[in-house]
XYZ file of C-alpha atoms in Angstrom:
615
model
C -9.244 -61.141 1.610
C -7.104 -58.181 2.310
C -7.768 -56.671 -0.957
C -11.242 -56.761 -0.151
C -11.451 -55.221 3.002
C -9.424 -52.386 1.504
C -11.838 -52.213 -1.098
C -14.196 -52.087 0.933
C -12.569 -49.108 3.491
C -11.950 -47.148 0.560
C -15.648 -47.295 -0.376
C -17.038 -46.375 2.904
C -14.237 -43.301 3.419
C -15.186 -42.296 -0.143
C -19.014 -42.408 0.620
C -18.293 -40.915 3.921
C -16.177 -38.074 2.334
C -18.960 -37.052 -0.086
C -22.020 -36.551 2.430
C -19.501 -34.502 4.981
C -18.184 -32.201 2.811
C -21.997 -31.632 1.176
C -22.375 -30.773 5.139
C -19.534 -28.509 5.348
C -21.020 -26.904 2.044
C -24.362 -25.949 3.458
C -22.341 -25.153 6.835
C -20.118 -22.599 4.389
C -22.822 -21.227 3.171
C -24.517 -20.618 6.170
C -21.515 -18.365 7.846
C -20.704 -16.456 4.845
C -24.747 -14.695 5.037
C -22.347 -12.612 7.608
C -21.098 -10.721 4.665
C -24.631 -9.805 3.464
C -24.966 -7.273 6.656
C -22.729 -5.187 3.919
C -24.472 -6.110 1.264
C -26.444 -3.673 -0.344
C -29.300 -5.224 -3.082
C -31.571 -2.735 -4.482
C -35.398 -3.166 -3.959
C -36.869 -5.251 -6.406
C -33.579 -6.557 -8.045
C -34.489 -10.081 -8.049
C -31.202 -11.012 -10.501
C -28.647 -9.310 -8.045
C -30.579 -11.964 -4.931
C -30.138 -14.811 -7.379
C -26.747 -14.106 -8.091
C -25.896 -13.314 -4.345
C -27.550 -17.115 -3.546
C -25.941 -18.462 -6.364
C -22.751 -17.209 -6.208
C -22.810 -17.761 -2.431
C -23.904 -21.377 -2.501
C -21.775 -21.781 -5.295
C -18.582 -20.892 -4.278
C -18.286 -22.663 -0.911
C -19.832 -25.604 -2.255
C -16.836 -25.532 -4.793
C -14.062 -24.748 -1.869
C -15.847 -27.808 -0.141
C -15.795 -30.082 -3.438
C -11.623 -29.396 -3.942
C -11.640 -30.343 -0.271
C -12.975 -33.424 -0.576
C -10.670 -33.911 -3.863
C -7.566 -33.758 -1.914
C -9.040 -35.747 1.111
C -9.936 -38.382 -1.326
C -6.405 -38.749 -1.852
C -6.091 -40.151 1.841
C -9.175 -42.791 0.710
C -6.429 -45.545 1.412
C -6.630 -44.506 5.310
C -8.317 -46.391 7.827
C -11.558 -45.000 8.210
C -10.979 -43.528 11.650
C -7.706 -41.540 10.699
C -9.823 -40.881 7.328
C -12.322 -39.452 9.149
C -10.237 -37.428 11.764
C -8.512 -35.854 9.046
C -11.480 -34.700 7.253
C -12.446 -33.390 10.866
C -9.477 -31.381 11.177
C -9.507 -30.183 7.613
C -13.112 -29.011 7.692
C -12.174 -27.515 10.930
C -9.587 -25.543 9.981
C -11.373 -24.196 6.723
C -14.988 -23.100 8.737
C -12.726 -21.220 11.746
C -10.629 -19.360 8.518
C -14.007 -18.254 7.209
C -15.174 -16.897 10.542
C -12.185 -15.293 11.085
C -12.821 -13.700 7.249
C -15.887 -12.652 8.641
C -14.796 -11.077 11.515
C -12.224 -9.092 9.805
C -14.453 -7.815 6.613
C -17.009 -6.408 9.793
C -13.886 -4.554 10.812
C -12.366 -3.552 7.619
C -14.333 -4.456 4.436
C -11.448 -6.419 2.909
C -10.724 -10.293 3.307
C -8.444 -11.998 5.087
C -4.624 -11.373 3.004
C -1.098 -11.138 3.448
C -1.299 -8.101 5.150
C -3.381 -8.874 7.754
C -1.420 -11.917 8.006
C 1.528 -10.156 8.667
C -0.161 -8.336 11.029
C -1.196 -10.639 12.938
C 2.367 -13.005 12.936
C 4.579 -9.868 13.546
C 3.170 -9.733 16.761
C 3.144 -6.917 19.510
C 4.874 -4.430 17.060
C 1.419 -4.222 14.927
C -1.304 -5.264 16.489
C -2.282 -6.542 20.107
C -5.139 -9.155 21.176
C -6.281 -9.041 24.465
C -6.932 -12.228 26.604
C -10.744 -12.036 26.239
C -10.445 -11.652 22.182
C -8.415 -15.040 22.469
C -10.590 -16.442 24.730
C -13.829 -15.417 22.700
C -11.775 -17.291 19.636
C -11.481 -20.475 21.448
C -14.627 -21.155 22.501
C -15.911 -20.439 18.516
C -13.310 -23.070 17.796
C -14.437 -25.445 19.910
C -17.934 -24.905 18.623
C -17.068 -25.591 14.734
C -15.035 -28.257 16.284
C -17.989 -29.860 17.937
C -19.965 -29.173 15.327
C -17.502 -31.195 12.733
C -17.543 -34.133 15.034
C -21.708 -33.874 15.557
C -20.983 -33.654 11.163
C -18.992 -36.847 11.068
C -21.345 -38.849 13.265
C -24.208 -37.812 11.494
C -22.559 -38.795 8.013
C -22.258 -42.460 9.623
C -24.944 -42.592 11.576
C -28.234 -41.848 8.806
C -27.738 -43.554 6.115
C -30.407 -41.646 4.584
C -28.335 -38.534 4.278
C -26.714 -39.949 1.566
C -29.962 -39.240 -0.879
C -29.106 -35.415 -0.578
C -25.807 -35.824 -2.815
C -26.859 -36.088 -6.341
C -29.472 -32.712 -5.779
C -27.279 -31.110 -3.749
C -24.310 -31.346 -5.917
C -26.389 -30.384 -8.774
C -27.697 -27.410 -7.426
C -23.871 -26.488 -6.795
C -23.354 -27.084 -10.308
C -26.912 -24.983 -11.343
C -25.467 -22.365 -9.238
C -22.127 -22.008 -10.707
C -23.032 -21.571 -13.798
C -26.303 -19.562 -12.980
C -23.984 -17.016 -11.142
C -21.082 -16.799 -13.506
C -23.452 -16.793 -16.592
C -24.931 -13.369 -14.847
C -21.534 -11.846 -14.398
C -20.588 -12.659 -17.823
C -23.161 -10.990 -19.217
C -23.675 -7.835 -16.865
C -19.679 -7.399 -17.258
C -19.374 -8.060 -20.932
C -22.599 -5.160 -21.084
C -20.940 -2.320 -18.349
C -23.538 -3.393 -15.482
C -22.069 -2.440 -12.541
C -24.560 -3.928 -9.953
C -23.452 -7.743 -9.849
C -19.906 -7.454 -10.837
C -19.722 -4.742 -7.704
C -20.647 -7.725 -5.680
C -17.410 -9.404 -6.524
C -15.348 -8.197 -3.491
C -17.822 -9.090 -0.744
C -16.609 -12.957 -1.168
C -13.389 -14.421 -0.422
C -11.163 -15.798 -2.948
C -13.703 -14.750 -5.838
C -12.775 -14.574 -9.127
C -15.843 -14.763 -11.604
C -15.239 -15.150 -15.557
C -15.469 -12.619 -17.824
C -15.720 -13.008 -21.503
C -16.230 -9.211 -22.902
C -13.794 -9.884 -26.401
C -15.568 -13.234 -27.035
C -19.033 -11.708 -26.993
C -18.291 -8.889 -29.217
C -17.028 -11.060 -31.248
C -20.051 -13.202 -31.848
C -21.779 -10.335 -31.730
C -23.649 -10.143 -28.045
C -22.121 -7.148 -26.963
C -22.595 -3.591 -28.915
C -18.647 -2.984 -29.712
C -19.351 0.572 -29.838
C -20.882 0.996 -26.182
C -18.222 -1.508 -25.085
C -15.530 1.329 -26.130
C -17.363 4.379 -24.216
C -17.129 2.525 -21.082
C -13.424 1.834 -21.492
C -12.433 4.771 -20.477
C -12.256 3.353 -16.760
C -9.806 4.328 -13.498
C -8.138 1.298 -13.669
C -4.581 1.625 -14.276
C -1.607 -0.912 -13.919
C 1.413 0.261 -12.709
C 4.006 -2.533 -12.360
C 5.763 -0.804 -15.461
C 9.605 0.364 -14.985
C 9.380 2.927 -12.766
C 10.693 6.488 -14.213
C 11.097 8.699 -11.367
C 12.195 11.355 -11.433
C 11.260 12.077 -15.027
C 14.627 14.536 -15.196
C 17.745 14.552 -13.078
C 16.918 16.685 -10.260
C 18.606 20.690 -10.664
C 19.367 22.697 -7.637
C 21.100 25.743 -6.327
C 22.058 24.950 -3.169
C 21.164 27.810 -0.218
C 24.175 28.927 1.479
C 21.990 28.316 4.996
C 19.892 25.417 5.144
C 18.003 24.900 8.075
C 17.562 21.329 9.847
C 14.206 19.362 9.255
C 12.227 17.492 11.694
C 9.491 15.474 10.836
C 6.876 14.471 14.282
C 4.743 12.377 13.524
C 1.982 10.464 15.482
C 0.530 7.080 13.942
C -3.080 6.651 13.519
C -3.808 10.835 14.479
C -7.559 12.099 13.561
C -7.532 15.574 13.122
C -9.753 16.261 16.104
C -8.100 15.162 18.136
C -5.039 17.626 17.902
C -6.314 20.127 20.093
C -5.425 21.759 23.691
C -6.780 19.511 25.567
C -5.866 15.898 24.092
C -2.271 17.365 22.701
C -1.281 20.649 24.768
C 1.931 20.702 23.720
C 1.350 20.297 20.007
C -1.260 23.040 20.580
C 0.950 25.528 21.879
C 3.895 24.659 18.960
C 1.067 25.261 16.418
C 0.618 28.150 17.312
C 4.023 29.076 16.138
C 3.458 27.474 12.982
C 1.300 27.080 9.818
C -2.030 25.371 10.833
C -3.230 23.153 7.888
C -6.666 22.612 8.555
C -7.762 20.639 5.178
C -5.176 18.370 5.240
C -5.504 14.796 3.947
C -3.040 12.004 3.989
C -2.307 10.030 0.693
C -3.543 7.123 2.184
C -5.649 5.340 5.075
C -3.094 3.071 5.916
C 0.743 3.673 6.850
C 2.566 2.107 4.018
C 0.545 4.654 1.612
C 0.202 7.548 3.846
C 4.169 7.241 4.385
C 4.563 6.427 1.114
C 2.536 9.563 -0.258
C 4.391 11.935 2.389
C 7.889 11.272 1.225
C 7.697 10.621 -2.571
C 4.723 12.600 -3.254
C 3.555 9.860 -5.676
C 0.386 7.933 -5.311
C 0.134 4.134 -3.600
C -0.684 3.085 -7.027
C 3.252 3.193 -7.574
C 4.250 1.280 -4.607
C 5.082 -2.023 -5.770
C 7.436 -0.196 -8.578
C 9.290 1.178 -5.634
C 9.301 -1.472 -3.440
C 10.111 -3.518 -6.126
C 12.888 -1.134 -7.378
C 14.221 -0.058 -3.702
C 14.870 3.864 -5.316
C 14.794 6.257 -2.246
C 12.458 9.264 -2.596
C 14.228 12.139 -4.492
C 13.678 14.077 -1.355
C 16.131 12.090 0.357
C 18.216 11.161 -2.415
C 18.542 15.402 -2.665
C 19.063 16.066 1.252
C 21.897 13.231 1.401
C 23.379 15.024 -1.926
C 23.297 18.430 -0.245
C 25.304 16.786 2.897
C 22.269 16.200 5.176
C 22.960 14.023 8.487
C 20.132 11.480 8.970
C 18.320 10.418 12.311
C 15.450 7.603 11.431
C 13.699 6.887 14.702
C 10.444 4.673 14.161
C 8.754 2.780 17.333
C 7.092 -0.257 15.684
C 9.437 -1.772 13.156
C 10.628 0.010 9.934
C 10.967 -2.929 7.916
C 7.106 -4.023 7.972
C 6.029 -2.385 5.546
C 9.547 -2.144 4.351
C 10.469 1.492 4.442
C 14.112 0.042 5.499
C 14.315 -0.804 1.518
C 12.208 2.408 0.418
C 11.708 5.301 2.328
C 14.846 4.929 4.519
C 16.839 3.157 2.462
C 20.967 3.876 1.694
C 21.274 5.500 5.287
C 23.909 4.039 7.326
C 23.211 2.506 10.945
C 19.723 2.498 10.106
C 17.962 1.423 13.165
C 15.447 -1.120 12.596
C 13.624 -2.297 15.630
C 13.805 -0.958 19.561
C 14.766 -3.119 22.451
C 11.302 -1.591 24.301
C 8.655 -4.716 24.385
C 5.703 -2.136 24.277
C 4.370 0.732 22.143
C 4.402 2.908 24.605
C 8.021 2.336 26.097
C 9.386 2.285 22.571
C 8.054 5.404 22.283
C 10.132 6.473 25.303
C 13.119 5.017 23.655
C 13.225 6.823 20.104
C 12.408 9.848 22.013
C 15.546 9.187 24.656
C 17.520 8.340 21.538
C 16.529 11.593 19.371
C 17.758 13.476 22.506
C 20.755 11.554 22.369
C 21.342 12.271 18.642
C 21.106 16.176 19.022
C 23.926 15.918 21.645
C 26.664 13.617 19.757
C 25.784 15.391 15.753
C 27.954 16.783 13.463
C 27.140 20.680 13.864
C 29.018 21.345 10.378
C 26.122 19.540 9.038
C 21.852 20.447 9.038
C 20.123 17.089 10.249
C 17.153 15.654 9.143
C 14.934 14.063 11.718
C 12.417 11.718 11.330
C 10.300 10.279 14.884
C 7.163 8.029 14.670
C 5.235 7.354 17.409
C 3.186 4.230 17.883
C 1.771 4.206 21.268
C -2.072 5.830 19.906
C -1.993 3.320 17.169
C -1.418 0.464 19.556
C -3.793 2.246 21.785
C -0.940 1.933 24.644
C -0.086 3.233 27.928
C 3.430 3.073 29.898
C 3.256 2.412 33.671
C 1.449 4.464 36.286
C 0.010 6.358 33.330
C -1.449 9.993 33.402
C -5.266 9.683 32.449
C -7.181 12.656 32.019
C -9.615 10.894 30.030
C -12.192 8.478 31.383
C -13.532 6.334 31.478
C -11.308 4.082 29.573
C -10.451 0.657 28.158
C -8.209 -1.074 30.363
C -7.747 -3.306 27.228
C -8.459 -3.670 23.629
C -11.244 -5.954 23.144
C -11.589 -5.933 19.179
C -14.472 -8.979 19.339
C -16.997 -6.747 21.054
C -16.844 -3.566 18.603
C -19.998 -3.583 16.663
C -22.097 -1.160 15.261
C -24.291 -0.506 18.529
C -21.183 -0.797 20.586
C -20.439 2.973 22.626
C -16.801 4.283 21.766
C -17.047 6.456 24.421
C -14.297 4.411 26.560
C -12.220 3.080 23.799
C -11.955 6.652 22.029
C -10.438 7.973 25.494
C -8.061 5.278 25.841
C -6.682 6.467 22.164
C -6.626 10.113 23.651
C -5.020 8.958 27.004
C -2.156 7.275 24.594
C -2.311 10.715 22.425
C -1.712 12.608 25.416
C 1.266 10.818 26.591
C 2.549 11.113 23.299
C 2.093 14.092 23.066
C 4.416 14.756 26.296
C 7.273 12.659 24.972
C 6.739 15.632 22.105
C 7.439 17.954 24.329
C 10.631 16.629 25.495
C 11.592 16.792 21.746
C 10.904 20.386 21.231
C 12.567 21.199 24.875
C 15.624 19.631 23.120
C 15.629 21.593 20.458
C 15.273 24.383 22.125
C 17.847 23.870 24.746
C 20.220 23.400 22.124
C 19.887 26.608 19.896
C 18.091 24.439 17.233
C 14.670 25.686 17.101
C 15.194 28.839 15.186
C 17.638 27.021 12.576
C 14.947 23.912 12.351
C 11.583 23.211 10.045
C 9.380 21.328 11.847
C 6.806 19.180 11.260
C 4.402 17.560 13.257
C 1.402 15.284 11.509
C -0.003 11.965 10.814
C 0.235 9.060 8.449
C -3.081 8.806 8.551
C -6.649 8.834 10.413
C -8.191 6.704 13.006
C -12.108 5.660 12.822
C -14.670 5.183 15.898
C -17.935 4.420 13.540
C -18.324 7.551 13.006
C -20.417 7.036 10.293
C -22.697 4.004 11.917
C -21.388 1.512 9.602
C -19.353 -0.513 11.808
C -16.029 0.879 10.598
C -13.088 0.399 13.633
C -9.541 1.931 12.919
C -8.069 2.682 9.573
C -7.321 0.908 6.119
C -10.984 0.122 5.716
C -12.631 3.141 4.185
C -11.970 6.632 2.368
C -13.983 9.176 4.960
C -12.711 12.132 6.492
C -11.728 10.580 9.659
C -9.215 8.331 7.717
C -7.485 10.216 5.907
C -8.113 13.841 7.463
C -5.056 14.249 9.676
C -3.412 17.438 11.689
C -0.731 19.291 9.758
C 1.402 21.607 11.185
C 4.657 23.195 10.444
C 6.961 25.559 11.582
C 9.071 27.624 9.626
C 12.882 29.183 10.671
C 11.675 32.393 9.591
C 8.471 31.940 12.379
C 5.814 32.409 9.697
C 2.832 31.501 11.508
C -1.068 31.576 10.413
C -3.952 29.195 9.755
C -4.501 27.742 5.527
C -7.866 26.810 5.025
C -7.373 25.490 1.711
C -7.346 22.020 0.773
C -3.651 20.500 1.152
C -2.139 17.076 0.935
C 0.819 14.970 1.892
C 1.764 14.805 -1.641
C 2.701 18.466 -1.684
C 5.067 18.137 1.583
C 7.946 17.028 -0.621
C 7.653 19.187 -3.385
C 7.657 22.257 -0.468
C 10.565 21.149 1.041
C 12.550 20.625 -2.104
C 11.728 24.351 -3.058
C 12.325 26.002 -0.279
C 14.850 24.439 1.642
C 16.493 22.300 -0.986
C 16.875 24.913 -3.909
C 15.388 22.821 -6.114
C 14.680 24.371 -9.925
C 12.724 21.013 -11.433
C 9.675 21.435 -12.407
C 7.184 19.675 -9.330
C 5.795 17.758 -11.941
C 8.669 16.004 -13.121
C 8.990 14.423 -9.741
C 5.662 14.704 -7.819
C 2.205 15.002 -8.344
C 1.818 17.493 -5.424
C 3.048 21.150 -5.365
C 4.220 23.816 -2.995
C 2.097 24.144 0.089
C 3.105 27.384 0.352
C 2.123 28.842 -2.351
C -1.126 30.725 -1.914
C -2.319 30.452 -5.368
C -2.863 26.683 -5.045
C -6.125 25.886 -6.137
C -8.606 25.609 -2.950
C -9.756 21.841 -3.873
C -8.734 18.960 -5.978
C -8.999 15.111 -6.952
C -6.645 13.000 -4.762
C -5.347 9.309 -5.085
C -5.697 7.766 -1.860
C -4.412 4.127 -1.398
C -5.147 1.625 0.795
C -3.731 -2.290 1.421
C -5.622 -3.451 -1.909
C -7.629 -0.862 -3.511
C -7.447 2.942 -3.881
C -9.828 5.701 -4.348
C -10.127 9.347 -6.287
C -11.612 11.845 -3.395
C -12.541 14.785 -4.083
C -14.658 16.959 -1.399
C -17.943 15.924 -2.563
C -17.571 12.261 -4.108
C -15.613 9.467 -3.304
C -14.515 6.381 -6.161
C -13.107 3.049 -4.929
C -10.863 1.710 -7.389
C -11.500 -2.285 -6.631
C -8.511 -4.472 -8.189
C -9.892 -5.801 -11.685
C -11.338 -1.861 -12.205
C -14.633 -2.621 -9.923
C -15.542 0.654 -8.811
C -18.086 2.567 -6.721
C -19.050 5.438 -5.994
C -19.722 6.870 -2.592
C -20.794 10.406 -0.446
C -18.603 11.169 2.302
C -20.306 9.558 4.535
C -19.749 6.591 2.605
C -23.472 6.308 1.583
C -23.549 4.733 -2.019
C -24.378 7.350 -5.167
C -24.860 6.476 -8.585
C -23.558 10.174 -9.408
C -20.240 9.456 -11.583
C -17.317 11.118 -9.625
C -14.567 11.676 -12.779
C -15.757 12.278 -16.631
C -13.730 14.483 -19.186
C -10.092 16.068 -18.430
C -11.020 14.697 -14.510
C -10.687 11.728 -15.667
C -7.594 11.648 -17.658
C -5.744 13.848 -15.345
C -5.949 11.096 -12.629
C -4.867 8.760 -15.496
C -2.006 10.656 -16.046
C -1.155 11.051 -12.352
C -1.315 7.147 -12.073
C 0.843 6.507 -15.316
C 3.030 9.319 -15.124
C 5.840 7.535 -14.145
C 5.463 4.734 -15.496
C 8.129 3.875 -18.317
């Protein structure tokens, strides 16, 4: 009798099972038409719509199908704790696709360990207000409720159980309807559907280009042409530098000091947002076309001190070899002072960037942006008093407070109105930036004082006339400028990404505004001519060159990286690099063009620059 009633259980949790995940399926499927608000179908393309509803329908039918797999390994379960589990895993799968959702809006990426890590390493990176988590709640209760209403409804009309066999079917139609279309638009270089690719979580579509040529589908001949693609791999050996580094050391070498401000647009470096900046620029080179090596601060950092491009990241990281710049400055007998406010070991520039300097300091004690700010700053002061004076220094300060969009107690505010807090849920593309945008330049003002202290120091101490100086950005910061919902940085290639303020100061009080385009990749290369003694050839160890040299050539094609793609700008054109060699092709205000960025010697120079190094 026992037996039976088992039996029996496992029947009803196994017919249960099957009608609320088909629910959950057409619930999927519903949420993720949020991505098609970036989805761009031309008119008239009835195949790309297909594929879209196909592939849509498709693939979160298929997450809801291994779902109910793996619940159907709990079919032993009474039916209440049966069903409460397939509550709570439905529950937790619909609030991770609106939370996909949300972040795509923001950033045009999915949900991945970086944001992950973001989001779990607290304070130090990013900061939700009390009404984001409050917004957040009530949509979880709502899925929440709406999984129960699911469950009750699976029990309580029998009839719903006629929808399986069509409604599983159609999953299975659209599976192979929408991978049979990618097949054959990949396999044939058609770059409209397998574009669509990165607009959907966890998609991976098939691809069978060698088996069709070989049976004769595919023209091999046209299949060759349109090899010639951007897409490079670089988790080779790393070979950098190419030569051992050669210098003759200057008898005088001045100290360097690198400023810089996380998150800085370029417009925003001006009198009245950053007066004390202003009036040291004014000393100094003024770099007006400067771009960052990436929209993000792992690559812009990255780009700034070893002058390579992001592509080559996970060979350093992976290899933990110091730039060459700093590898050279601690061979010449160059004292170190690292002073970052958020954390230096996410990304890990503790293992890269900074790495072999003793009594590294990882973290601050501060809880805030803002006051850790304060603290690097106090602590830089404290450095110049207690150094070696046998030795130059090199400096490094990053300040976090306009990233974090953070102000200390009592603050000065010369710009209002202003957010009193971040409320990331309510940007959207109609939303006015008006008050966020001056809480950024309220937190870029007060940064920009703690500057000033910095320079006073200097000063004070004799240093500013034996000191380079640099003050500049690792990257950006967006407001939708553009009117396509872009918030921040790391989502996009644009100007007001990657476009940052570069100035420097020279010992010998050169001073004088370069119009000509100039990029983080050739700070390195600079420094190790002209203050290093350095007799490699740039190339050897950089894909930049000297900044200084005013025979540069006034515009060029850059490698920008990003958290998980990269792009080729060039003034006019900009190419995303998608991983799996998607690409596409955009203006600079980030309007899509189907004129090709990179043919000929273009193309294979940025080849070379990606595989350069590459054992």
């Amino acid at each position: 009798m026992f037996g039976l009633n088992a039996l029996h259980s496992t029947k009803l949790n196994l017919k249960w099972a099957g009608i609320f995940w088909l629910l959950n399926a057409f619930l999927m499927t519903a949420i993720a038409f949020r991505f098609w608000q970036w989805i761009t179908i031309p008119t008239g393309d009835v195949r790309s719509l297909v594929y879209l509803l196909a592939t849509q329908y498709g693939l979160f039918g298929a997450f809801c199908v291994l779902a109910l797999a793996i619940q159907c390994l709990l079919c032993f379960l009474p039916p209440r704790l049966f069903r409460a589990a397939g509550i709570l895993m439905a529950f937790f799968l619909s609030t991770l696709l609106v939370v996909d959702t949300l972040v795509y809006a923001q950033y045009r990426f999915h949900l991945n360990g970086v944001v992950l890590e973001m989001v779990f390493q607290g304070r130090d990176i990013i900061d939700l207000s009390w009404y984001t988590w409050l917004v957040g709640g009530c949509i979880g209760l709502v899925l929440l409720a709406v999984q129960c209403l699911f469950s009750a409804l699976t029990t309580g009309i029998p009839s719903l159980s006629r929808l399986r066999k069509p409604a599983y079917g159609l999953m299975a139609v659209s599976i192979l309807v929408s991978q049979g279309l990618h097949v054959w638009d990949d396999a044939n270089y058609k770059t409209q559907i397998p574009s669509y690719t990165r607009q959907f979580p966890l998609y991976y579509p098939l691809t069978a280009k060698d088996r069709l040529m070989k049976w004769g589908w595919v023209d091999p001949s046209a299949a060759l042409d349109k090899e010639n693609s951007l897409h490079v791999a670089s988790d080779g050996v790393l070979h950098y530098p190419l030569q051992a580094i050669q210098y003759q050391k200057p008898a005088q070498q001045p100290n360097i000091l690198f400023i810089l401000i996380d998150a800085w647009r370029y417009d925003d470096a001006n009198a009245q947002v950053t007066p004390n900046v202003s009036r040291f620029a004014q000393q100094a080179l003024r770099f007006h076309q400067h771009r960052s090596g990436g929209n993000a601060t792992e690559p812009g950092i990255f780009s700034l001190f070893y002058s390579l491009p992001d592509t080559y990241w996970l060979s350093v990281r992976n290899s933990g070899q110091r730039p060459v710049l700093m590898q050279t400055l601690a061979d010449q007998g160059y004292e170190f002072a690292i002073h970052g406010s958020a954390s230096l070991n996410h990304p890990p520039f503790d293992r890269t960037v900074f790495s072999h300097i003793d009594d590294l300091k990882i973290s601050n004690s501060a809880r805030t942006p803002a006051l850790r700010d304060q603290e690097i700053t106090d602590d830089f002061k404290q450095f110049i008093d207690k150094r070696d004076p046998s030795r130059p220094f090199f400096g490094f300060l990053f300040y976090d407070a306009a990233h974090g969009y953070d102000l200390p107690p009592n603050p000065v505010t010369p710009f209002k109105p202003y957010w009193e807090r971040v409320d990331h849920i309510k940007l959207n593309n109609d939303f006015d930036p008006t008050p966020y945008h001056n809480l950024y330049r309220d937190a870029l003002y007060y940064d920009d004082g703690l500057i000033g202290q910095v320079l006073m120091k200097l000063q004070q101490a004799g240093l500013d006339k034996n000191t380079l100086v640099i003050i500049t950005s690792d990257h950006g910061e967006e407001f939708n400028d553009h009117k396509k919902n872009y918030w921040g940085h790391g989502s996009n290639y644009s100007d007001v990404q990657i476009h940052v303020p570069m100035f420097m100061r020279l010992p010998d009080g050169q001073s004088g505004d370069i119009d000509r385009r100039t990029t983080h990749f050739d700070v390195a290369p600079t420094l190790m001519a002209t203050v290093a003694g350095v007799t490699t050839p740039i190339s050897d160890y950089s894909v930049g060159q000297n900044m200084l040299n005013p025979s540069a050539p006034p515009s060029r094609d850059m490698i920008v990286g990003s958290y998980y793609n990269y792009a080729v700008v060039s003034p006019d054109l900009i190419n995303v690099v998608y991983p799996g060699g998607i690409f596409e092709t955009l203006t600079p205000e980030l309007n899509p063009t189907k004129q090709r960025l990179l043919q000929g010697d273009r193309l294979k120079n940025i080849i070379s620059l990606m595989s350069r190094f590459n054992r």
